[in-house]
Structures are given as C-alpha cells and as structure tokens.
Coordinates of C-alpha atoms and ligand atoms in Angstrom, one line a residue:
M1 CA 0.0 0.0 0.0
K2 CA 1.2 3.4 -0.9
T3 CA 0.3 6.2 1.5
N4 CA -0.3 9.7 0.3
T5 CA -1.1 12.9 2.1
R6 CA -4.1 14.3 0.4
L7 CA -6.5 11.6 -0.4
P8 CA -8.4 10.6 2.7
I9 CA -7.7 7.0 1.7
S10 CA -4.4 5.4 0.8
L11 CA -4.2 3.8 -2.6
P12 CA -2.9 0.4 -3.4
D13 CA -0.2 1.0 -6.0
N14 CA -1.1 -1.2 -8.9
S15 CA -1.0 1.5 -11.6
L16 CA 0.4 1.2 -15.0
N17 CA 1.4 -2.4 -14.8
S18 CA -0.6 -3.7 -17.7
E19 CA 1.5 -5.7 -20.2
S20 CA 0.0 -3.9 -23.2
L21 CA 1.0 -0.5 -21.9
R22 CA 3.5 1.2 -24.2
K23 CA 5.8 4.1 -23.4
A24 CA 5.0 7.4 -25.1
E25 CA 7.2 10.4 -24.6
P26 CA 5.3 13.2 -22.9
V27 CA 5.9 16.6 -24.3
G28 CA 5.7 19.7 -22.1
G29 CA 6.4 17.9 -18.9
P30 CA 4.5 15.5 -16.6
F31 CA 1.2 17.4 -17.0
T32 CA 1.4 17.2 -20.8
V33 CA -1.7 17.3 -22.9
T34 CA 0.0 15.1 -25.6
A35 CA 2.8 12.7 -26.2
T36 CA 4.9 11.6 -29.2
L37 CA 3.7 8.6 -31.3
V38 CA 6.9 7.7 -33.1
S39 CA 5.5 5.3 -35.8
I40 CA 2.4 4.6 -37.8
D41 CA 2.4 1.1 -36.3
D42 CA 2.1 2.6 -32.8
I43 CA -1.0 4.4 -34.0
L44 CA -2.5 1.3 -35.7
D45 CA -1.8 -0.8 -32.6
W46 CA -3.5 1.7 -30.4
Q47 CA -6.5 2.1 -32.7
E48 CA -6.9 -1.7 -33.0
G49 CA -6.8 -2.1 -29.2
R50 CA -3.5 -3.9 -29.2
C51 CA -1.8 -1.5 -26.9
N52 CA -2.4 1.5 -24.7
F53 CA -0.1 4.4 -24.0
D54 CA 1.0 5.8 -20.7
Y55 CA 0.8 9.4 -22.0
G56 CA -1.3 10.8 -24.9
Y57 CA -3.8 13.5 -25.8
Y58 CA -5.3 14.4 -22.4
R59 CA -9.0 13.6 -23.1
F60 CA -8.1 10.3 -24.9
I61 CA -5.5 8.8 -22.7
D62 CA -5.6 9.4 -19.0
N63 CA -2.4 10.9 -17.5
P64 CA -0.6 8.5 -15.2
T65 CA -1.7 10.6 -12.2
L66 CA -5.3 9.9 -13.1
C67 CA -4.6 6.3 -13.7
Q68 CA -2.9 5.9 -10.3
I69 CA -6.0 7.2 -8.5
Q70 CA -8.5 5.4 -10.7
E71 CA -6.7 2.0 -10.6
G72 CA -6.0 2.5 -6.9
L73 CA -9.7 3.0 -6.1
Q74 CA -10.7 0.1 -8.4
T75 CA -8.4 -2.2 -6.4
Y76 CA -9.5 -0.8 -3.1
Y77 CA -13.2 -1.2 -3.9
Q78 CA -12.8 -4.3 -5.9
V79 CA -14.7 -2.9 -8.9
R80 CA -13.6 -3.0 -12.5
H81 CA -14.2 0.7 -13.3
C82 CA -13.4 4.1 -11.9
L83 CA -13.7 7.4 -13.7
L84 CA -12.5 10.8 -12.5
Y85 CA -14.2 14.1 -13.2
T86 CA -13.6 17.7 -12.4
S87 CA -15.9 17.6 -9.3
F88 CA -18.4 15.6 -7.4
K89 CA -21.2 17.5 -9.1
T90 CA -19.8 16.9 -12.6
A91 CA -19.5 13.2 -11.9
A92 CA -23.1 13.0 -10.7
M93 CA -24.5 15.1 -13.5
E94 CA -22.6 13.4 -16.2
L95 CA -23.8 10.0 -15.0
L96 CA -27.4 11.1 -14.8
D97 CA -27.0 12.7 -18.2
Y98 CA -25.7 9.4 -19.6
L99 CA -28.5 7.4 -18.1
L100 CA -31.0 9.8 -19.6
L101 CA -29.3 9.6 -23.0
T102 CA -31.5 6.9 -24.4
K103 CA -34.5 7.5 -22.2
P104 CA -35.1 11.2 -22.0
Q105 CA -38.5 10.6 -20.3
M106 CA -36.8 8.8 -17.4
R107 CA -38.1 9.8 -13.9
I108 CA -35.4 10.5 -11.3
K109 CA -36.3 9.6 -7.7
V110 CA -34.0 11.1 -5.1
V111 CA -33.7 10.2 -1.5
C112 CA -32.0 13.1 0.2
D113 CA -31.4 14.4 3.7
L114 CA -28.8 17.0 2.9
E115 CA -29.7 20.6 3.6
E116 CA -27.5 22.2 1.0
N117 CA -27.1 19.5 -1.5
S118 CA -26.2 19.7 -5.1
L119 CA -28.7 17.3 -6.5
A120 CA -31.8 18.7 -4.9
S121 CA -32.0 21.4 -7.6
L122 CA -31.8 18.9 -10.4
E123 CA -35.1 20.1 -11.9
H124 CA -33.6 23.5 -12.7
S125 CA -30.3 22.2 -14.0
Y126 CA -31.3 20.7 -17.2
P127 CA -34.5 22.4 -18.4
G128 CA -36.8 20.1 -20.2
L129 CA -34.7 17.0 -20.2
Y130 CA -35.4 15.8 -16.7
T131 CA -39.1 15.5 -17.1
S132 CA -39.7 14.4 -13.5
V133 CA -37.6 14.6 -10.4
S134 CA -39.1 13.5 -7.0
I135 CA -37.1 14.2 -3.9
V136 CA -38.0 12.7 -0.5
S137 CA -36.2 12.4 2.9
P138 CA -35.0 9.0 3.9
S139 CA -37.8 8.6 6.5
N140 CA -40.3 9.1 3.6
A141 CA -38.5 6.8 1.2
S142 CA -41.6 4.6 0.9
E143 CA -43.3 7.6 -0.8
L144 CA -41.3 6.8 -3.9
F145 CA -43.3 3.7 -4.4
P146 CA -44.5 2.3 -6.6
L147 CA -41.1 2.1 -8.3
S148 CA -42.6 1.2 -11.7
N149 CA -40.2 -0.7 -13.8
A150 CA -36.8 -0.6 -15.5
K151 CA -38.0 1.4 -18.4
D152 CA -38.3 4.8 -16.9
E153 CA -36.9 5.3 -13.4
I154 CA -33.5 6.0 -11.7
L155 CA -33.1 5.9 -7.9
V156 CA -30.5 8.3 -6.5
I157 CA -29.5 8.0 -2.9
N158 CA -28.1 11.3 -1.8
V159 CA -27.8 11.0 2.0
Q160 CA -25.3 11.8 4.7
H161 CA -24.8 8.2 5.8
P162 CA -25.4 6.0 2.7
L163 CA -24.1 2.9 4.3
S164 CA -26.6 3.2 7.2
F165 CA -29.4 4.0 4.8
L166 CA -28.6 1.0 2.6
K167 CA -28.6 -1.2 5.7
A168 CA -31.9 0.2 7.0
H169 CA -33.7 0.1 3.7
S170 CA -32.6 -3.2 2.1
D171 CA -36.2 -4.2 1.3
F172 CA -36.7 -1.0 -0.6
L173 CA -33.5 -1.5 -2.5
Q174 CA -34.3 -5.1 -3.2
S175 CA -37.6 -4.0 -4.8
A176 CA -35.8 -1.4 -6.9
K177 CA -33.2 -4.0 -8.0
A178 CA -36.0 -6.4 -8.9
A179 CA -37.6 -3.7 -11.0
R180 CA -34.2 -3.3 -12.7
I181 CA -33.9 0.3 -11.7
P182 CA -30.4 1.8 -11.8
I183 CA -29.4 2.6 -8.2
L184 CA -26.9 5.4 -7.7
V185 CA -25.3 6.4 -4.4
A186 CA -24.2 10.0 -4.6
S187 CA -22.3 10.4 -1.3
E188 CA -21.1 14.0 -0.9
K189 CA -18.3 13.1 1.4
F190 CA -16.0 10.2 2.0
P191 CA -17.5 7.5 4.3
E192 CA -15.7 7.9 7.7
K193 CA -14.5 4.4 7.5
M194 CA -12.4 5.1 4.5
R195 CA -10.9 8.2 6.0
K196 CA -8.9 6.1 8.5
G197 CA -7.0 4.5 5.7
P198 CA -7.7 1.0 4.5
T199 CA -6.2 -2.1 5.9
E200 CA -8.2 -4.3 3.6
P201 CA -10.3 -3.7 0.5
E202 CA -13.8 -2.5 0.7
T203 CA -16.7 -3.9 -1.2
L204 CA -19.4 -1.8 -2.7
H205 CA -22.9 -2.6 -1.6
P206 CA -24.1 -5.4 -4.0
L207 CA -27.3 -3.6 -4.8
V208 CA -25.7 -0.4 -5.8
N209 CA -24.9 0.1 -9.5
Y210 CA -22.9 3.3 -9.3
W211 CA -21.1 5.0 -6.4
I212 CA -20.2 8.6 -6.8
F213 CA -18.2 10.6 -4.3
P214 CA -15.9 13.7 -4.1
L215 CA -12.1 13.3 -3.9
Q216 CA -12.0 16.0 -1.2
D217 CA -13.8 17.5 1.8
K218 CA -16.2 20.3 1.2
V219 CA -13.9 23.2 1.9
H220 CA -10.9 22.5 -0.3
P221 CA -8.9 24.3 -2.9
V222 CA -9.0 21.5 -5.4
T223 CA -12.1 19.5 -6.5
G224 CA -12.5 16.1 -8.0
G225 CA -15.3 13.6 -8.4
V226 CA -15.4 9.8 -8.8
I227 CA -17.7 7.3 -10.3
L228 CA -17.2 3.6 -9.4
S229 CA -19.1 0.8 -10.9
K230 CA -18.9 -2.9 -11.9
L231 CA -20.9 -2.4 -15.1
D232 CA -18.7 -2.9 -18.1
R233 CA -20.7 -1.6 -21.0
Q234 CA -22.1 1.4 -19.2
M235 CA -18.7 2.5 -17.8
T236 CA -17.0 2.0 -21.2
E237 CA -19.7 4.2 -22.8
L238 CA -19.4 6.8 -20.0
K239 CA -15.6 6.9 -20.6
E240 CA -16.2 7.6 -24.3
L241 CA -18.6 10.3 -23.4
R242 CA -16.1 11.8 -20.9
K243 CA -13.7 12.0 -23.8
Q244 CA -16.2 13.7 -26.1
R245 CA -17.7 16.0 -23.5
G246 CA -14.5 16.8 -21.8
P247 CA -15.3 17.1 -18.0
I248 CA -12.1 15.2 -17.0
L249 CA -10.1 15.9 -13.9
S250 CA -6.9 17.9 -14.5
S251 CA -3.7 15.9 -14.2
R252 CA -2.4 18.6 -11.9
D253 CA -5.3 18.2 -9.6
A254 CA -4.8 14.5 -9.6
A255 CA -1.1 15.1 -8.7
Y256 CA -2.2 17.3 -5.9
F257 CA -4.5 14.6 -4.5
L258 CA -1.6 12.2 -4.7
G259 CA 0.5 14.6 -2.6
Q260 CA 2.9 15.2 -5.5
I261 CA 2.3 18.9 -5.8
D262 CA 1.3 21.7 -3.4
A263 CA -2.1 23.4 -3.1
P264 CA -2.6 26.3 -5.6
R265 CA -1.6 29.6 -3.9
N266 CA -3.6 31.6 -6.4
N267 CA -6.5 31.2 -8.8
H268 CA -5.8 33.3 -12.0
G269 CA -9.2 32.4 -13.5
E270 CA -10.5 35.9 -13.3
Q271 CA -7.4 37.4 -14.9
V272 CA -7.5 34.8 -17.7
I273 CA -11.2 35.6 -18.3
R274 CA -10.5 39.4 -18.5
R275 CA -7.6 38.8 -20.9
L276 CA -9.6 36.6 -23.2
C277 CA -12.5 39.0 -23.0
D278 CA -10.2 41.8 -24.1
L279 CA -8.8 39.7 -27.0
E280 CA -12.3 38.7 -28.2
N281 CA -14.1 42.0 -27.4
A282 CA -16.4 40.1 -25.1
Q283 CA -18.1 41.2 -21.9
H284 CA -18.4 37.9 -20.2
G285 CA -16.2 34.8 -20.1
F286 CA -16.3 31.3 -18.5
L287 CA -13.5 28.7 -18.2
F288 CA -13.9 25.0 -18.4
S289 CA -11.7 21.9 -17.9
S290 CA -11.4 21.5 -21.6
G291 CA -12.4 22.9 -25.0
M292 CA -15.0 20.2 -25.3
G293 CA -16.4 21.1 -21.9
A294 CA -17.1 24.6 -23.2
I295 CA -18.7 23.3 -26.4
T296 CA -20.9 20.8 -24.5
T297 CA -22.0 23.5 -22.1
I298 CA -23.1 26.0 -24.7
L299 CA -24.9 23.4 -26.8
S300 CA -26.7 22.0 -23.8
L301 CA -27.8 25.4 -22.7
L302 CA -29.1 26.5 -26.1
R303 CA -31.2 23.3 -26.6
S304 CA -34.6 23.2 -25.1
P305 CA -37.7 21.2 -25.7
G306 CA -38.9 22.2 -29.2
K307 CA -35.5 23.8 -30.0
V308 CA -33.2 20.9 -30.5
Q309 CA -31.7 21.0 -33.9
I310 CA -28.1 22.3 -34.5
I311 CA -27.0 23.5 -37.9
V312 CA -23.3 22.6 -38.4
V313 CA -21.4 24.6 -40.9
G314 CA -18.2 22.9 -42.2
L315 CA -16.3 19.8 -41.2
L316 CA -15.6 20.6 -37.6
Y317 CA -13.1 19.1 -35.1
T318 CA -13.8 15.4 -34.7
D319 CA -15.3 15.5 -31.2
T320 CA -17.5 18.4 -31.9
Y321 CA -18.7 16.4 -34.9
A322 CA -19.2 13.4 -32.6
L323 CA -21.2 15.4 -30.2
M324 CA -23.6 16.2 -33.0
T325 CA -24.3 12.5 -33.3
Y326 CA -24.7 12.2 -29.5
A327 CA -27.3 15.0 -29.6
K328 CA -29.1 13.2 -32.3
Q329 CA -29.3 10.0 -30.2
R330 CA -30.5 11.9 -27.2
I331 CA -33.2 13.9 -28.8
G332 CA -34.3 11.0 -31.0
R333 CA -36.1 12.1 -34.0
V334 CA -34.5 15.4 -34.9
E335 CA -31.6 15.3 -37.3
N336 CA -28.9 18.0 -37.0
V337 CA -28.2 19.6 -40.4
F338 CA -24.6 19.5 -41.9
L339 CA -23.7 22.2 -44.5
G340 CA -20.4 22.7 -46.2
V341 CA -18.9 26.2 -45.9
E342 CA -19.8 26.7 -49.6
E343 CA -23.4 25.8 -49.1
L344 CA -24.5 28.9 -47.2
D345 CA -27.2 29.6 -49.8
Q346 CA -29.1 26.7 -48.3
L347 CA -28.9 28.2 -44.8
P348 CA -32.2 30.1 -44.8
D349 CA -34.0 27.0 -46.0
V350 CA -32.7 24.6 -43.4
I351 CA -33.4 26.9 -40.4
N352 CA -36.7 26.1 -38.9
E353 CA -38.6 26.6 -35.7
Q354 CA -36.7 23.7 -34.1
T355 CA -33.3 25.2 -34.8
A356 CA -31.4 25.9 -31.5
A357 CA -28.2 27.2 -32.9
I358 CA -25.7 27.3 -35.8
I359 CA -22.2 26.2 -35.0
T360 CA -19.0 26.6 -37.0
E361 CA -15.3 27.2 -36.7
T362 CA -13.5 30.3 -38.1
M363 CA -11.1 27.9 -39.7
T364 CA -12.1 24.3 -39.7
N365 CA -10.0 21.6 -38.2
P366 CA -8.3 20.0 -40.2
L367 CA -9.1 21.2 -43.7
S368 CA -8.9 25.0 -42.9
D369 CA -12.2 25.8 -44.6
V370 CA -13.3 29.3 -43.8
P371 CA -17.1 30.0 -43.6
D372 CA -18.3 33.5 -44.5
L373 CA -19.2 34.5 -40.9
E374 CA -20.8 37.7 -42.0
T375 CA -23.3 35.9 -44.2
I376 CA -24.0 33.3 -41.5
T377 CA -24.6 35.9 -38.8
H378 CA -26.7 38.0 -41.1
I379 CA -29.0 35.1 -42.0
A380 CA -29.1 33.9 -38.4
K381 CA -30.1 37.3 -37.1
Q382 CA -33.0 37.4 -39.5
H383 CA -34.2 34.1 -38.0
H384 CA -33.3 34.9 -34.4
V385 CA -30.9 31.9 -34.3
P386 CA -27.7 32.1 -32.1
V387 CA -24.4 31.5 -33.8
I388 CA -21.5 29.7 -32.0
V389 CA -18.1 30.1 -33.4
D390 CA -15.1 28.0 -32.4
N391 CA -12.2 30.4 -32.9
T392 CA -9.4 28.0 -31.7
L393 CA -7.5 27.7 -35.0
A394 CA -7.8 31.3 -36.2
T395 CA -7.5 32.9 -32.8
P396 CA -8.6 36.5 -32.0
V397 CA -5.4 37.8 -33.6
N398 CA -7.0 37.0 -36.9
C399 CA -10.7 37.2 -36.3
K400 CA -13.1 38.4 -33.6
P401 CA -16.3 36.5 -34.3
L402 CA -18.4 38.6 -31.8
D403 CA -17.5 41.7 -33.9
L404 CA -18.9 39.9 -36.9
G405 CA -22.2 39.2 -35.2
A406 CA -21.6 35.8 -33.6
D407 CA -23.2 35.3 -30.2
Y408 CA -20.7 32.9 -28.6
V409 CA -17.0 32.3 -29.1
I410 CA -15.4 29.0 -28.0
H411 CA -11.8 28.3 -27.4
S412 CA -9.7 25.3 -26.5
T413 CA -7.2 27.2 -24.3
T414 CA -5.1 24.0 -24.6
K415 CA -3.9 25.3 -27.9
Y416 CA -2.4 28.6 -29.0
F417 CA -3.3 30.6 -25.9
N418 CA -1.2 28.2 -23.8
G419 CA 1.3 27.0 -26.4
K420 CA 3.3 24.7 -24.2
N421 CA 1.4 21.4 -24.3
N422 CA 1.1 21.5 -20.6
H423 CA -2.4 22.8 -19.9
G424 CA -5.9 21.6 -20.8
G425 CA -8.9 24.0 -20.7
G426 CA -11.7 25.7 -22.6
A427 CA -13.6 29.0 -22.7
I428 CA -16.9 30.5 -23.7
L429 CA -16.9 34.2 -24.4
L430 CA -20.0 36.3 -25.0
N431 CA -21.7 39.7 -24.7
D432 CA -25.3 38.8 -23.7
T433 CA -25.6 39.4 -19.9
Q434 CA -28.8 37.3 -19.6
V435 CA -27.2 34.2 -21.2
A436 CA -24.0 34.8 -19.2
E437 CA -26.1 34.5 -16.0
K438 CA -27.6 31.2 -17.3
I439 CA -24.1 29.9 -18.1
R440 CA -23.0 30.9 -14.6
K441 CA -25.9 28.9 -13.0
Y442 CA -25.4 26.0 -15.3
Q443 CA -21.6 25.8 -14.5
E444 CA -22.4 26.1 -10.8
Q445 CA -24.8 23.2 -11.1
W446 CA -22.6 21.0 -13.2
G447 CA -19.3 21.9 -11.4
N448 CA -17.3 21.7 -14.6
V449 CA -14.8 24.5 -14.0
L450 CA -11.1 25.1 -14.9
S451 CA -9.0 24.2 -11.9
S452 CA -6.9 26.8 -10.1
L453 CA -3.7 25.0 -10.9
E454 CA -4.5 25.0 -14.6
S455 CA -5.5 28.7 -14.5
V456 CA -2.1 29.6 -13.1
V457 CA -0.3 27.9 -16.0
L458 CA -2.5 29.4 -18.6
W459 CA -2.2 32.9 -17.1
K460 CA 1.6 32.6 -17.2
N461 CA 1.7 31.4 -20.8
L462 CA -0.8 33.9 -22.1
H463 CA 1.4 36.9 -21.6
D464 CA 3.2 36.7 -25.0
F465 CA 0.3 35.2 -27.0
E466 CA 0.1 38.0 -29.6
E467 CA 3.9 38.0 -30.2
R468 CA 3.9 34.2 -30.6
M469 CA 1.1 34.4 -33.1
Q470 CA 3.0 36.7 -35.3
L471 CA 5.8 34.2 -35.5
F472 CA 3.4 31.2 -35.9
Q473 CA 1.9 32.8 -38.9
K474 CA 5.2 34.0 -40.5
N475 CA 6.5 30.4 -40.2
A476 CA 3.3 28.9 -41.4
I477 CA 3.2 30.8 -44.6
Q478 CA 6.7 29.7 -45.4
I479 CA 5.9 26.1 -44.7
A480 CA 2.6 26.2 -46.7
E481 CA 4.4 27.6 -49.7
F482 CA 7.3 25.1 -49.3
L483 CA 4.8 22.2 -49.1
E484 CA 2.8 23.4 -52.1
Q485 CA 5.8 23.3 -54.4
H486 CA 7.3 20.1 -53.1
P487 CA 7.3 17.1 -55.5
G488 CA 6.3 14.7 -52.7
V489 CA 3.1 16.6 -51.9
E490 CA -0.2 16.1 -53.6
K491 CA -2.4 18.8 -52.0
V492 CA -2.0 21.5 -49.4
Y493 CA -4.9 22.9 -47.3
C494 CA -4.0 26.4 -46.1
P495 CA -6.5 29.2 -46.6
W496 CA -3.7 31.7 -47.2
L497 CA -2.8 29.9 -50.5
P498 CA -4.8 31.1 -53.5
S499 CA -5.3 27.4 -54.4
H500 CA -7.4 26.8 -51.3
R501 CA -11.2 26.7 -51.9
S502 CA -11.7 29.2 -49.0
Y503 CA -9.1 31.7 -50.1
Q504 CA -11.6 34.4 -50.9
A505 CA -13.5 33.9 -47.6
A506 CA -10.2 33.9 -45.7
Q507 CA -9.2 37.2 -47.2
K508 CA -12.6 38.6 -46.2
I509 CA -12.8 37.2 -42.7
L510 CA -9.3 36.7 -41.5
T511 CA -6.2 38.9 -41.2
G512 CA -3.9 35.9 -41.1
P513 CA -3.9 32.1 -41.5
G514 CA -3.1 30.8 -38.1
S515 CA -0.6 27.9 -38.4
V516 CA -2.5 24.7 -39.0
I517 CA -1.9 23.2 -42.4
S518 CA -3.0 19.9 -43.7
F519 CA -1.6 18.0 -46.7
T520 CA -1.6 14.7 -48.6
L521 CA 1.3 12.9 -50.2
K522 CA 1.8 12.1 -53.9
Q523 CA 2.8 8.5 -52.8
P524 CA -0.6 7.1 -52.1
G525 CA -2.0 5.0 -49.2
L526 CA -0.6 3.8 -45.9
E527 CA 2.8 3.0 -47.4
G528 CA 3.4 6.6 -48.4
L529 CA 2.3 7.8 -45.1
R530 CA 4.5 5.3 -43.3
L531 CA 7.6 6.4 -45.3
F532 CA 6.9 10.0 -44.4
Y533 CA 5.8 9.7 -40.8
D534 CA 8.3 7.0 -39.7
A535 CA 11.2 9.2 -40.9
P536 CA 13.1 11.0 -38.1
L537 CA 11.3 14.4 -38.6
D538 CA 13.8 16.1 -36.3
H539 CA 12.7 19.4 -34.8
I540 CA 9.1 18.4 -35.1
L541 CA 6.9 16.8 -32.5
K542 CA 5.1 13.7 -33.8
A543 CA 2.0 14.0 -31.7
P544 CA -1.7 15.0 -31.7
S545 CA -2.5 18.6 -30.8
L546 CA -2.1 22.0 -32.3
G547 CA -1.1 25.5 -31.4
S548 CA 2.1 24.2 -29.9
N549 CA 5.0 26.6 -29.8
Q550 CA 7.1 23.8 -31.2
T551 CA 6.0 22.5 -34.6
I552 CA 3.8 19.4 -34.1
L553 CA 2.5 17.0 -36.7
C554 CA 0.1 14.0 -36.8
P555 CA -1.6 11.7 -39.3
Y556 CA -4.9 13.4 -38.5
T557 CA -7.5 11.0 -40.0
L558 CA -5.8 7.9 -38.7
L559 CA -6.1 9.4 -35.2
A560 CA -9.4 11.2 -35.4
H561 CA -11.5 9.3 -37.9
Y562 CA -9.9 5.9 -37.9
H563 CA -13.2 3.9 -37.6
E564 CA -15.0 5.9 -40.3
P565 CA -15.6 3.7 -43.4
D566 CA -14.2 4.8 -46.8
D567 CA -17.5 6.2 -48.1
A568 CA -18.1 8.3 -45.0
L569 CA -14.6 9.7 -45.4
A570 CA -15.2 10.4 -49.0
E571 CA -18.4 12.3 -48.1
L572 CA -16.4 14.4 -45.7
E573 CA -13.8 14.9 -48.4
L574 CA -11.2 13.7 -45.9
S575 CA -8.3 11.6 -47.1
R576 CA -7.5 8.6 -44.8
Y577 CA -3.8 9.5 -45.1
L578 CA -4.1 13.3 -44.4
I579 CA -1.3 14.8 -42.4
R580 CA -1.9 17.8 -40.2
I581 CA 1.0 20.0 -39.2
S582 CA 0.7 22.8 -36.7
V583 CA 3.6 25.0 -37.4
G584 CA 5.3 26.4 -34.3
C585 CA 6.7 29.8 -33.4
E586 CA 10.4 28.8 -33.7
M587 CA 12.7 31.8 -34.3
E588 CA 14.4 29.7 -37.0
I589 CA 12.0 27.6 -39.1
K590 CA 14.6 26.3 -41.6
P591 CA 15.5 23.2 -39.6
V592 CA 11.8 22.3 -39.6
M593 CA 11.6 22.7 -43.3
D594 CA 14.8 20.7 -43.9
S595 CA 13.3 17.9 -41.8
L596 CA 10.0 17.9 -43.7
D597 CA 12.0 17.9 -46.9
Q598 CA 14.0 14.9 -45.9
A599 CA 10.8 12.9 -44.9
L600 CA 9.0 13.9 -48.1
R601 CA 12.0 12.8 -50.2
A602 CA 11.9 9.5 -48.5
T603 CA 8.4 9.0 -50.0
L604 CA 9.7 9.6 -53.5
T605 CA 12.3 6.8 -53.6
Ligands
PLP1 N1 -12.2 22.9 -31.0 C1 -11.2 22.7 -31.8 C2 -11.1 23.4 -33.1 C3 -10.2 21.7 -31.6 O1 -9.2 21.5 -32.4 C4 -10.2 21.0 -30.3 C5 -9.2 20.0 -30.0 O2 -8.3 19.8 -30.7 C6 -11.3 21.3 -29.5 C7 -12.2 22.2 -29.8 C8 -11.4 20.6 -28.2 O3 -10.5 21.1 -27.2 P1 -10.0 20.2 -26.0 O4 -9.2 19.1 -26.6 O5 -9.2 21.2 -25.2 O6 -11.2 19.7 -25.3

C-alpha cells in the first residue's frame, strides 16, 4: 500500500502495470496534454486495441496521475471501473445525463437528507430533459413507491450516511433492484470508515450500480469527483462520453491529490477571463476543464424542448462532430443539419422553428475551410438563431467573431493561448448578460470549471500570446508555400494559399492564416504515409494537438476518424492519409523545413 497525504484514503499501488502499456514520450512535462507517437504502427496498434499508452492526448489517454488514482480506487473497492471528473457535481450530473441519454423521459427519484445538496436542484439544471424529479427524505423513502419498472426510473440515494441508509432500507433496495432500476449512491463526502485508511479492501454494496463521491472535503482548494461501478458496458460508454464532453479531472489536480504537488496559492481564472474578453471584445467569459467542456455546455444550454436542432457549418473538429451525433441520439427524431462552408445559400431553407443554434469554426480543423461568418450571422439574425463560433484555430489575432455578429465564441485554451502542451482547458466568451447568467448557474450546477492549478499555468503562458502568433503565422506561410511546391506533396490545405477553396472567404474574414496546415502525399496509401511519418522528422513533435510553440504533426485522419468507413470519409472529403501540421513559433524555421523535406523525399524513392 502506498500512503499519500491528500486523499483521505491510501491507494494500493497497482497502476500502469498492464503488459500492453507502451511508453510514449510526454511533451511539455508530466502534465502534458500530448505525447509523441513515433511510428504509424504505434497508432495502428492503439486504434486496434493492441496497446495503450502511458501518455497521450489528455481527453483520450488518462495521464498517469489519473490512472494511479483510478486504478487504486478500483483495487480498493474491488470494482472494474473508476472514472475521475472535475468535481463531485460533474461526476453525478454526467452519470445522470448518460442514463437519460437513451431514455429522455426517465423519472429520477432522489432520497435526500442534505440541507445544502447539489442534486436537490436537479429540476432546474437541465431544463426540459429531466421530465420528472421526485425528492424525499429517507424517512419518507416509501413515498417513492411504486417504483414502476426498469424502463423509466432511476433511484438516487443522496444522503449523509449512505451505508446506514442502505442497511436500513434493504427491502426498498431489493424491490428497486427487482424492477431493474439503476441505483446510484451520490455520497457527498468520504465515508468515515475510509478516512482512517484502508487495511483491507472495501466492497461496494451489491445492490448499488454506481457509487459517486468527491475526492475531497467540502472546503478544499481542489475539487474532483469519482464514479465507481462494476458495469462494463455502461462505464465504457461513459468513458467515451467523458472524452467527447471533456469534464475530465486535470492531471495537476490528480497530482495534488496524490500529494505530488502543493495546493494552488492563487487562482488566476478571473485574470484569464479578463484577458480573453479583451482579446475577443467580449463582456463575459467562462472557463472549463477542456475545450469540449465549453462546447458541450453552450450546446446543452441552447437546446430546449422544441428547439433541439443544430446546424453545423463545415467539417468541424472530430469530437464536436461526434457530439452532434450524440445529440441526435439523445433527442431521438430530430436530425442535425450539416452544411459545407460553400453551401450557405441553403442556410435560410434549413433553419426552422426547431433550430437551436448554428455552430461553425472560423477555420475548420483539419481542412482549414473558412465560412463566411458575416453571411452566416446576417441570416441567423433574421431568423433569431444564435451563432456559436469555435475560434481555436484562427485565434482572435486573426478574427473576432463577436464583432462579426456571432453570439458565442469558443476556445480550446489547450492550444495557441497556452502553447506549451502543458495545460488543458476551454472557454466560452459572449456579450449577452442574460445568457451569461444562465451559463454561470449551469456551471455552478454541473461543477465543470477550470481548476486553479490550470489557471495559473494558462495565465503565465498567455502573456506573449500575440507576439507568438506573429511568429506562428510567418513560419506557417513559409511552410505552406514550401509544401505546395514540393514534388512529394499532392495537395495542401492552407487558406492563405490562392489554391485553397476558402481563399476568398479567408481574405474577407481573417487577417492571417493561423498555423494549422494539412496536406496529402503524392505517394498514395498507408505505405506513403509510413515512409513520411516514420522518418526521423527532427525538430518536429510527432504528436496530436495544435497551437504548440514547437511544430507538431500527426496523421490526423488515422487518429481522429480511424473507424470511419471509406464512403463516409469520401463524403467528408477527408483523405485517410491526411497529415496535419501545426507550425510552431520557432525563431528559426529552416531546420523544420529541412526535416520535412527529408521525410518527403523518402516517399519519392
Ligand atoms: N475545438 C477545436 C477546433 C479543436 O481543435 C479542439 C481540440 O483539438 C477542441 C475544440 C477541443 O478542445 P480540447 O481538446 O481542449 O477539449
């Protein structure tokens, strides 16, 4: 057993001992958001489930600090699954949200004896989706009868002493179990027993399906939430949703709980928000634990009964795209609408009374298509439909979407704002004070906030953002032109090149190209890609992510759309062998160019 100072329990040290675990080099230190994948075979092995990595993109591969806590708790509680979230509330809300995914009419029955509890206000937290929430005190638990059947009820036990409640009400629980009703225990503090430190493993109550608790006491500078369960399918799906929706515990916070780093002395969240508001000409800003957390939040808030459809303009970042499918499942019948950036003439026709929002990216990831934002916002205003713009790739140095009439700007602060591959976070920026108040309440209810430790890193790295951007773009233009004339390259996607289909829109909307460029090779197929990617590529990080100060490159489609069949990729106009390079802000870009040249020449032999 390994003892640590912060967690009220000591964790068995069984982490990272799996045979299929492969070493990946973290970039940006132990709290990296990405890691190098040196060969195409590494990527194929990972995608085919033949291996896992100890480090990787932060929402896809849990940092070792998270693994250590998760695996420790699994062992201690003798369950197969443990997932960490940014807070107790986030864990509870994400689980309920998941359970409601396929059954939006589900009734939630809560037994609760807490005065100031986070779940009691469930009704207000998710307008329209929780159709019924009944809350009773433990002494009145029988009022929740009849528990009807498995089809439409969830039982949440949110009491001070869950173990005593479970003991005293075993008949009640048996009947819930017999009716196949999911039973959750949402325990807002550690059971006293665990606080003393374990001498032997605990077992979860056999009738409970999910156990949720915080990783800390109530007054604490760092938050964290846990879901434990034995259910394989549900926890695997929940993990996939955590990746897409992004409410994951920061690796720094996990290290804090493990006693590896000190408590945050400051929270620079407010300073970061003011700085981002200045950059985007926004009045209000909110920070989240990831870019996807920001996107999930704004989409959830804008959807309401009767207004559920999202119009998606352009091929957006893979997980934003995946969220659109998720929304489709949740809402059932309503299809989201997908338009290309060149199909804006169809926009007025596809907007209808069910349209909740239009979402796009100033420059799409990875093909760098540029939508004509002025046209979109003009049409949207005529129909009173809000416009969400993800400005991560273009950055406010090149475009301020709020000035062009957009309603909400999204950022993955993980990227250019931070630049060092050592921070994960996201932001929503806006001007509407009423909606800002709604976001504030929603964030309070869901508990998905940027941790103080992350805010300190982001604040530090933001100081020279504008200067770095100038260098990013200068280098990027050189690399784009170099790639375009290279005999090994088939096609280059950079909106600053006149050959790009969005060149005109880019000239109209942007003042610079950012630094994300995609390209395909003349040498077709996996073999060509292997020859290029497996070359040394000195001075370049071979890793997923973008906006890194050091040039970073990955086989984008193999990482982000691996399971997509050929016809689906063809429809998205996405080559399976697309390479995405995010050019860095190196003072001297020539070594990067030479390295690219060498790898490209290897494909020609
Ligand atoms: N938006 C864009 C354009 C992105 O490229 C990404 C991630 O790459 C995200 C959002 C999600 O950000 P995060 O990974 O920080 O959740």
